[in-house]
Short mmCIF file of C-alpha atoms in Angstrom, two decimals:
data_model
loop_
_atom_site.label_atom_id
_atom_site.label_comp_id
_atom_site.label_asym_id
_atom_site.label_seq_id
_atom_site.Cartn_x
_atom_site.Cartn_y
_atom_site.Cartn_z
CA UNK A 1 15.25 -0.56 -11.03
CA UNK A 2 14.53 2.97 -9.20
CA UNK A 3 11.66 5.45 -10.69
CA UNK A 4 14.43 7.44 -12.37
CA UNK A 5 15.65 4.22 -14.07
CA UNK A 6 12.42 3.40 -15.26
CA UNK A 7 11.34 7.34 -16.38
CA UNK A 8 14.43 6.63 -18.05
CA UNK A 9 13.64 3.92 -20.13
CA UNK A 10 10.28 4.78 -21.09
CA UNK A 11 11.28 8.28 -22.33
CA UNK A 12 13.14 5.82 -25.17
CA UNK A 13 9.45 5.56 -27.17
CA UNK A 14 7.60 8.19 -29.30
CA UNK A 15 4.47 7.08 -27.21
CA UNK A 16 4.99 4.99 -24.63
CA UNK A 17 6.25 8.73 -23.05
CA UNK A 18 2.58 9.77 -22.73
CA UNK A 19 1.04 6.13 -22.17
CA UNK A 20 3.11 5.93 -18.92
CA UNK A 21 2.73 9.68 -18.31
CA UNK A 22 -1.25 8.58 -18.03
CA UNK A 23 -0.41 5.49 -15.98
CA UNK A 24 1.93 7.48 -13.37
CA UNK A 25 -1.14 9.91 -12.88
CA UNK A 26 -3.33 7.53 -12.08
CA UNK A 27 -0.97 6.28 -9.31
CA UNK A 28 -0.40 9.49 -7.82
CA UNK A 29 -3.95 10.11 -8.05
CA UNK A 30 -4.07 7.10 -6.26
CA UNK A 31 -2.71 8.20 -3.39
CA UNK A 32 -1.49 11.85 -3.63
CA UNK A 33 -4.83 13.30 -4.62
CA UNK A 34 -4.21 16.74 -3.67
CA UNK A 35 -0.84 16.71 -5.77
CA UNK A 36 -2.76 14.92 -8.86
CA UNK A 37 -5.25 17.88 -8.67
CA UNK A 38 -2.05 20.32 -9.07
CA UNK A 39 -0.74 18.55 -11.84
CA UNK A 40 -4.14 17.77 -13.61
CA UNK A 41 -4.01 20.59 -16.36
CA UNK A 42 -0.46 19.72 -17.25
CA UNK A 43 -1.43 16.39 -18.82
CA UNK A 44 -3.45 18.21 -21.62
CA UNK A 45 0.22 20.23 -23.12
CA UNK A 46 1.48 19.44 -26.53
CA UNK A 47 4.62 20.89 -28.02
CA UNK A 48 4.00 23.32 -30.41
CA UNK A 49 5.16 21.69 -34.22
CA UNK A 50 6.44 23.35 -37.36
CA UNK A 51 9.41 25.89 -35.57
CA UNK A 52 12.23 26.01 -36.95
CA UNK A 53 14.89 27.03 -33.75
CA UNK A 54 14.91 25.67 -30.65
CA UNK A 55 15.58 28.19 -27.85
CA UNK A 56 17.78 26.99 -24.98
CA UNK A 57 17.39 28.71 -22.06
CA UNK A 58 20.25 29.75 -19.67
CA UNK A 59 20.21 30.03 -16.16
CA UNK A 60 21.89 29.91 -13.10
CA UNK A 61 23.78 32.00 -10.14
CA UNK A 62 23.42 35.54 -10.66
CA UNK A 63 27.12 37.61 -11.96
CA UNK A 64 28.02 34.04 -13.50
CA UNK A 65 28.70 35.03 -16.72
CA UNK A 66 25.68 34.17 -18.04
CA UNK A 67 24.77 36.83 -20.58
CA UNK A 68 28.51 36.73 -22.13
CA UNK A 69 28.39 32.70 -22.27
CA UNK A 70 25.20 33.76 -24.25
CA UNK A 71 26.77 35.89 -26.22
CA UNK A 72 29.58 33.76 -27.37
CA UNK A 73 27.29 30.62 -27.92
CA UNK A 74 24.78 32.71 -30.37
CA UNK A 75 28.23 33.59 -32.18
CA UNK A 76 29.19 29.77 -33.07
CA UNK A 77 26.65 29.51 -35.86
CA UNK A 78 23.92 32.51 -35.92
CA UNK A 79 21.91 30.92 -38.42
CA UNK A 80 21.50 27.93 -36.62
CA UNK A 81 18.88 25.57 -35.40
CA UNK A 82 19.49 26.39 -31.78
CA UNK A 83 19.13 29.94 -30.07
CA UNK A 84 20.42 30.63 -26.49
CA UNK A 85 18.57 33.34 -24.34
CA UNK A 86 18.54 34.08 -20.69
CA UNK A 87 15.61 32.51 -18.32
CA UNK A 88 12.32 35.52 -17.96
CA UNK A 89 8.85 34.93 -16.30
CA UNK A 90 7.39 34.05 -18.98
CA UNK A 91 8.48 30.70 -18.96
CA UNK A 92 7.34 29.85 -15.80
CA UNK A 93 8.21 26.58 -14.26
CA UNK A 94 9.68 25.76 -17.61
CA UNK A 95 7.12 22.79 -18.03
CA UNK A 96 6.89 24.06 -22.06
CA UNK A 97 10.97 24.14 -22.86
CA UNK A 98 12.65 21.78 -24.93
CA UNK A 99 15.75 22.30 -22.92
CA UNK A 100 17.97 24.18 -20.16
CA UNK A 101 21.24 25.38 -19.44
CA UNK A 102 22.42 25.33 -16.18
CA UNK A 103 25.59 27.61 -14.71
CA UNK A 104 27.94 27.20 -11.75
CA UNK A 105 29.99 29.57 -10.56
CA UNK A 106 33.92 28.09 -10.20
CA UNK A 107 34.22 30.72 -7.17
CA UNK A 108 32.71 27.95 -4.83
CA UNK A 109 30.21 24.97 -4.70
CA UNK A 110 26.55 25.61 -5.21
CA UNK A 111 24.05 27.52 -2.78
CA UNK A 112 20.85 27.92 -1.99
CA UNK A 113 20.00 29.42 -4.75
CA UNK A 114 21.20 27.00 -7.34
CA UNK A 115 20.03 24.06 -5.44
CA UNK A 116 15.97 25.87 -5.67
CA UNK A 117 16.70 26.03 -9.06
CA UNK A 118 17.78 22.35 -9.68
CA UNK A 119 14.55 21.74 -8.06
CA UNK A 120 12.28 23.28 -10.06
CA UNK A 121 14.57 21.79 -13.28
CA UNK A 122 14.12 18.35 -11.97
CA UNK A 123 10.61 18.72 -12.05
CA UNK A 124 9.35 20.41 -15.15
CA UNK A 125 12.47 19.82 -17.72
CA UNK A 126 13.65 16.64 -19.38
CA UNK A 127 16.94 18.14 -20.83
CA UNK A 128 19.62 19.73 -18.57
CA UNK A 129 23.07 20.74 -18.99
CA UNK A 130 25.41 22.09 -16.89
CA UNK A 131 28.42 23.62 -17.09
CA UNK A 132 30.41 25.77 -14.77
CA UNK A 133 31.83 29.13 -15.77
CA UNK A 134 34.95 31.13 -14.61
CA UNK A 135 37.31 28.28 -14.71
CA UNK A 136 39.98 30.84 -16.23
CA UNK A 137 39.85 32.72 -12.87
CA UNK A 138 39.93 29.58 -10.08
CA UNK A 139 42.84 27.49 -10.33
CA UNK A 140 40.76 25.09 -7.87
CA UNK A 141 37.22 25.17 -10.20
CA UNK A 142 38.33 20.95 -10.54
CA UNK A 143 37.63 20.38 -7.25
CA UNK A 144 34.24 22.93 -6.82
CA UNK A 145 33.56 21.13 -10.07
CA UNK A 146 33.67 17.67 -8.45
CA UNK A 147 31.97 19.34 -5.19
CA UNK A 148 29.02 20.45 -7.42
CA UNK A 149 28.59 16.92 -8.80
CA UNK A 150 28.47 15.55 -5.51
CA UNK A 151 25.91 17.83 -4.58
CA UNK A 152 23.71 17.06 -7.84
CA UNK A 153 23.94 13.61 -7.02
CA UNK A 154 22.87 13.60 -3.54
CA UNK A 155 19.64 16.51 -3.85
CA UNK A 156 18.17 15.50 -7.63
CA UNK A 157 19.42 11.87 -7.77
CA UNK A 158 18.38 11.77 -11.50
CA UNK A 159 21.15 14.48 -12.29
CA UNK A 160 23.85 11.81 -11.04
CA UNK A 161 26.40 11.57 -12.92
CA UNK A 162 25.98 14.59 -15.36
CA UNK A 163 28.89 16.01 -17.22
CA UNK A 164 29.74 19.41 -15.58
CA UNK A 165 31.54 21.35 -18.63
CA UNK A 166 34.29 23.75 -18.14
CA UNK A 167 33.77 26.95 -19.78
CA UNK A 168 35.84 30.43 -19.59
CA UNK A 169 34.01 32.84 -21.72
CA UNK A 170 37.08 35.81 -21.52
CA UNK A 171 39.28 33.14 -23.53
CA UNK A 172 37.09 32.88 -26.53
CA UNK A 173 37.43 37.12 -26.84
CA UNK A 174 41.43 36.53 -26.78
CA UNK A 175 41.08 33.76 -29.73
CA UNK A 176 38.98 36.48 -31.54
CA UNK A 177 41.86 38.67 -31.45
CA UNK A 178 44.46 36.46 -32.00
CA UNK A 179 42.98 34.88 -35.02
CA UNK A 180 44.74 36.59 -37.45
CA UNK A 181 48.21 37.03 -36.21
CA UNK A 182 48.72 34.30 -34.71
CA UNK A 183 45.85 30.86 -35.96
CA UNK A 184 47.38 28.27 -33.82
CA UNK A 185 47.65 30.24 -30.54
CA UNK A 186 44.00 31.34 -31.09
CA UNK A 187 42.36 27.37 -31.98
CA UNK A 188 43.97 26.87 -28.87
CA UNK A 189 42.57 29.63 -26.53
CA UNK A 190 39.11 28.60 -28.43
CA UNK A 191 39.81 24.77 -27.11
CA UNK A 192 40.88 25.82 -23.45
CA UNK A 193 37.53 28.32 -23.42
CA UNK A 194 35.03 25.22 -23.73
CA UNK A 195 32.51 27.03 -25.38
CA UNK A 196 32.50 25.24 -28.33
CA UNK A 197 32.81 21.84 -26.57
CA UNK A 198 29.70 22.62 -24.58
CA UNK A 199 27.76 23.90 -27.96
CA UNK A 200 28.04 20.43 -29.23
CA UNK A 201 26.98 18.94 -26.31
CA UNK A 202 23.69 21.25 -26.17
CA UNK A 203 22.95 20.25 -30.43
CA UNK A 204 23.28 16.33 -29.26
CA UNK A 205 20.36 17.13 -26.17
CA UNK A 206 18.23 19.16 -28.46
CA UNK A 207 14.87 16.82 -28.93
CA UNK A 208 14.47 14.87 -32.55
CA UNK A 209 12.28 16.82 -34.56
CA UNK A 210 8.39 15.79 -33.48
CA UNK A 211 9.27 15.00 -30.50
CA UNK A 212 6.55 15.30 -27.40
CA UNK A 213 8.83 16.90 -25.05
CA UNK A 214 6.57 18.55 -23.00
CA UNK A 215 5.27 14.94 -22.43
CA UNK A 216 8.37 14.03 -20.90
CA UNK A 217 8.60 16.84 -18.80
CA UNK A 218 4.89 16.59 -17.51
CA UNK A 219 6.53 13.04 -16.94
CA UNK A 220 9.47 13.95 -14.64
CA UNK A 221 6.82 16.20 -12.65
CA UNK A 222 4.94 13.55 -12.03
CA UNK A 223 7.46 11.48 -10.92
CA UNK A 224 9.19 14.39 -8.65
CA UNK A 225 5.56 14.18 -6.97
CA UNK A 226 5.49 10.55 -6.42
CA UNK A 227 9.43 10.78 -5.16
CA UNK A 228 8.16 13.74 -2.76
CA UNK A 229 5.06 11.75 -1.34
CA UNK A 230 7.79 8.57 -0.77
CA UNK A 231 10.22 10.64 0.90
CA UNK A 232 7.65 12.21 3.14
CA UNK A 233 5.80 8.73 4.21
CA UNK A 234 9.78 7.20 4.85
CA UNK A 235 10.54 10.77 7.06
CA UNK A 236 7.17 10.02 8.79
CA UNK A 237 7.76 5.96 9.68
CA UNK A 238 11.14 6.67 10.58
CA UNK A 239 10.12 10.12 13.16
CA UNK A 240 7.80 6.96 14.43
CA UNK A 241 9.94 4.28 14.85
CA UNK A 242 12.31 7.22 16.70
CA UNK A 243 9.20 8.46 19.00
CA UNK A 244 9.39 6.72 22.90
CA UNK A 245 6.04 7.19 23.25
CA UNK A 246 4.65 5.48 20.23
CA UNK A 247 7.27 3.15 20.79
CA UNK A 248 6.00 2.84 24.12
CA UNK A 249 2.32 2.10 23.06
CA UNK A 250 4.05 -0.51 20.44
CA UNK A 251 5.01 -2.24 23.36
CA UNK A 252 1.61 -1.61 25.78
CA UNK A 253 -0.58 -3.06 22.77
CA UNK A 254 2.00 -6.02 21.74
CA UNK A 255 1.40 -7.13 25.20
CA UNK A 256 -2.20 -6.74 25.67
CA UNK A 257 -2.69 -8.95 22.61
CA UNK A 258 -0.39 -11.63 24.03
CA UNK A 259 -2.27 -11.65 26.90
CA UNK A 260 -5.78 -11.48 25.40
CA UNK A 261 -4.48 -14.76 23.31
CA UNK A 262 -3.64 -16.81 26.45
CA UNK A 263 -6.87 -15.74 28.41
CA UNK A 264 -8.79 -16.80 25.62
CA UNK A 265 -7.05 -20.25 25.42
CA UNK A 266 -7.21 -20.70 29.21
CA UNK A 267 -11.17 -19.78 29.23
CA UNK A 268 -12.09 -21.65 26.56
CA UNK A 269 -10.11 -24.81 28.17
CA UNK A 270 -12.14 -24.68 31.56
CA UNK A 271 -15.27 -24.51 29.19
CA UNK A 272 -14.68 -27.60 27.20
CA UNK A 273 -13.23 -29.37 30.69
CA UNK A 274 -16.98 -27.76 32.66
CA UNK A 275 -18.78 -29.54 29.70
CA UNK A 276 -17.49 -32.99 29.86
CA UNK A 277 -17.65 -32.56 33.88
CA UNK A 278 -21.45 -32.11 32.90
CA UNK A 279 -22.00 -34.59 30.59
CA UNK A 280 -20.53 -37.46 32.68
CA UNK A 281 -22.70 -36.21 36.28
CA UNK A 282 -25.46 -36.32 34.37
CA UNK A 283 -25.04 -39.72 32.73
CA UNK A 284 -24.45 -40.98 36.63
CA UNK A 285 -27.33 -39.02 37.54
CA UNK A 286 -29.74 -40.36 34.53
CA UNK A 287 -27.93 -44.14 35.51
CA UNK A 288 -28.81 -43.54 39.59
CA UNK A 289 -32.50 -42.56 38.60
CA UNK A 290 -33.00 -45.44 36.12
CA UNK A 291 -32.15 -47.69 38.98
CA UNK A 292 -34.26 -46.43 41.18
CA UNK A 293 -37.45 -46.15 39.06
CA UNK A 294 -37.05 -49.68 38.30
CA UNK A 295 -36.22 -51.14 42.09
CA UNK A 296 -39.47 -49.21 42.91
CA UNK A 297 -41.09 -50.59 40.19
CA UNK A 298 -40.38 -54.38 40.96
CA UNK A 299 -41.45 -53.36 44.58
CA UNK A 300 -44.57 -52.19 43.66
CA UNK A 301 -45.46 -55.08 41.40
CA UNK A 302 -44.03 -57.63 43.80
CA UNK A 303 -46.79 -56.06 46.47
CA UNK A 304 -49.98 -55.56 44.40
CA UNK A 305 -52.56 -58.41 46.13
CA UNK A 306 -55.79 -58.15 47.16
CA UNK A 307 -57.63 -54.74 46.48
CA UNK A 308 -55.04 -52.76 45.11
CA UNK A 309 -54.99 -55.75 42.53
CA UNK A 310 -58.21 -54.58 41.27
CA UNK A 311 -57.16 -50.84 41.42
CA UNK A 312 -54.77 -52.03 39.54
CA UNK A 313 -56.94 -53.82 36.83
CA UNK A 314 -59.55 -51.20 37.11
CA UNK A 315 -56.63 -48.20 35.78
CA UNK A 316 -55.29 -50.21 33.05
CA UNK A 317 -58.58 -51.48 31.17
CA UNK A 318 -60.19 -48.48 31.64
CA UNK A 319 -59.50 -46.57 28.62
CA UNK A 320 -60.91 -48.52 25.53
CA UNK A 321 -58.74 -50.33 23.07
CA UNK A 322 -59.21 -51.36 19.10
CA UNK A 323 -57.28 -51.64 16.31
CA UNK A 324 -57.54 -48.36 14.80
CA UNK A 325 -57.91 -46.05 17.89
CA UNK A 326 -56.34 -46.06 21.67
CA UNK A 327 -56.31 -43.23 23.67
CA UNK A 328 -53.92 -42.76 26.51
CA UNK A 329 -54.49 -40.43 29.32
CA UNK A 330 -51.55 -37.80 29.25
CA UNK A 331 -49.19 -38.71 32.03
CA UNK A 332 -48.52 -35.41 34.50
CA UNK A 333 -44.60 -35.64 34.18
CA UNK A 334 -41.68 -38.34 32.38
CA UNK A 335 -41.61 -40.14 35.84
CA UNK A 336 -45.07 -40.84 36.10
CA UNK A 337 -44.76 -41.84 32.16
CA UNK A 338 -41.53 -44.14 32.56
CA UNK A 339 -43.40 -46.00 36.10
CA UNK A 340 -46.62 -46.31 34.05
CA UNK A 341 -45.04 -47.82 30.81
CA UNK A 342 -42.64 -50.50 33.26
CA UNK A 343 -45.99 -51.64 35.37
CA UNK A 344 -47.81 -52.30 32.10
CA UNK A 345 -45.17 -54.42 30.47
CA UNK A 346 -44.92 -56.24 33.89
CA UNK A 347 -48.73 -57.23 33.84
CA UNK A 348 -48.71 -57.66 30.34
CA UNK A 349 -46.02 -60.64 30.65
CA UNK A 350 -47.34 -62.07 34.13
CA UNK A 351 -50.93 -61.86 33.41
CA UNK A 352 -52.08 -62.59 29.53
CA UNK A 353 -55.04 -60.33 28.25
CA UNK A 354 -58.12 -61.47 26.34
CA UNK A 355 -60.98 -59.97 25.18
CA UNK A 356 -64.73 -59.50 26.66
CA UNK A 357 -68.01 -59.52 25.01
CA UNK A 358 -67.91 -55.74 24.85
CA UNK A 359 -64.13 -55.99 23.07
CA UNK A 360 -62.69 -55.15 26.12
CA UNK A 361 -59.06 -56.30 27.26
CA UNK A 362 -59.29 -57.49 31.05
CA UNK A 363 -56.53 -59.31 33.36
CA UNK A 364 -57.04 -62.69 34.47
CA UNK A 365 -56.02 -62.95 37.84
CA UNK A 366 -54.24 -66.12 38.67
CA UNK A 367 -55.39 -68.98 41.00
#
């Protein structure tokens, strides 16, 4: 469902017309700030109650038979709910009226001018409708008529579709004077002029008493704003998607990210592949230095005789030993510590310990 379909809908409800006015201002505050602050005061509008006419205002192409159309619609019932009067200043952007005529001209399709004033309709009023004027003087105003839809439907989408009424104003003056000579020729002029036709369709658009029609038509200028913002982000992605040069950088960034992605992989493959190199040469070297140690070690023992026997002796009892204290001289580096731990458990199994009269451990030296 498009935003028209939905402003649609939700102009249905008493209230839910100025619940979702809220809501859609908070969106477009959301991101249209500058356009929220335009339309800020608008929120706070009521439609004035207790009159007893509603005024319908009429405008259009200038020298379109607007102020005779006028004429003749005020003349269908003058005591009657509904007024017609031409568009003046006063009414501004017509944010405060209940609802609008709009006039083509049956001497061509619509302009400039008429398409500036759909505009400003399709933003500030909730009622429209349109009829086109002259058709007594075109033979062709069917096919400007089906011109002018087309050209509703493709500049205010939410006017698609819109009955375009034929009107031609100089017929209802020859029913006038036909009226008493002849009745049936003049009901029939009065049918081909339209302007009773398109006075009906006006009473069936005029808001149900109490309505909050200036609620609706804050409503549609809210939505004209979010529309605008839409159109204008979808102009900008496409003028980028159409640019070489940010095409070009597209391209320049897609492929230094591919390539960042594979360098990384690669790198961080001859890291993990450096690390187990490392861990296995240094298990081999660890391995290689064990051996060693210990070869030198069995040397060593295997060649202690004589006085470097007692040296021997003399190094290990030297520090005193009990059962609640021993103290170990620090060795100078883990070498020194692994070949010192290895030659004690060597002597400890080849030569048994016992203790002195001072409760000292000494070696006895075999026979």
């Amino acid at each position: 469902m498009s935003t028209y379909d939905t402003t649609r809908t939700a102009l249905g409800g008493k209230h839910a017309t100025r619940m979702l006015c809220d809501e859609v201002f908070r969106t477009l505050e959301t991101y249209e700030p500058t356009s929220a602050a335009t339309l800020s005061g608008l929120r706070s509008l009521r439609a004035p109650r207790g009159q007893s006419t509603t005024e319908v205002v009429v405008t259009g192409r200038a020298n379109s038979g607007t102020s005779g159309l006028i004429e003749a619609l005020n003349a269908i019932n003058p005591h009657g709910p509904v007024v017609f009067r031409e568009w003046d200043h006063d009414d501004d952007n017509g944010i405060m009226l209940p609802i609008v005529l709009m006039l083509f001209d049956a001497a061509g399709p619509i302009g400039s001018t008429e398409l500036g004033e759909l505009r400003r309709l399709n933003k500030s009023v909730d009622k429209v409708v349109f009829a086109i004027t002259k058709t007594d003087m075109h033979l062709n105003w069917r096919q400007v008529r089906d011109r002018d839809a087309q050209l509703l439907a493709i500049h205010t989408p939410r006017f698609t579709g819109a009955e375009i009424h034929p009107v031609a104003t100089p017929l209802v003056h020859a029913a006038n004077d036909r009226r008493d000579a002849d009745p049936h020729a003049a009901q029939a002029l009065a049918e081909s002029a339209g302007v009773d036709a398109l006075h009906a369709a006006v009473l069936e658009n005029i808001p149900a008493p109490g309505t909050d029609y200036v609620a609706r038509n804050v409503l549609w200028g809210i939505t004209a704003a979010l529309q605008e913002a839409q159109a204008t982000r979808q102009r900008i992605g496409r003028d980028i998607q159409n640019n070489p040069e940010i095409n070009k950088l597209h391209r320049i960034r897609a492929e230094l990210l591919r390539k960042r992605g594979v360098g990384r992989s690669d790198d961080l493959t001859a890291v993990r592949a450096d690390i187990q190199r490392g861990r296995v040469e240094l298990g081999h070297s660890i391995n290689e230095w064990a051996r060693t140690t210990a070869g030198l070690t069995r040397s060593e023992i295997d060649a202690l005789d004589g006085p470097h026997w007692a040296t021997t002796q003399h190094e290990f009892v030297r520090s005193p030993v009990s059962a609640t204290n021993r103290t170990t001289p620090a060795p100078r580096n883990t070498s020194e510590h692994s070949l010192t731990s290895v030659r004690c458990l060597h002597l400890r199994s080849l030569h048994p310990m016992s203790p002195n009269a001072n409760n000292r451990m000494t070696l006895r030296r075999p026979n």
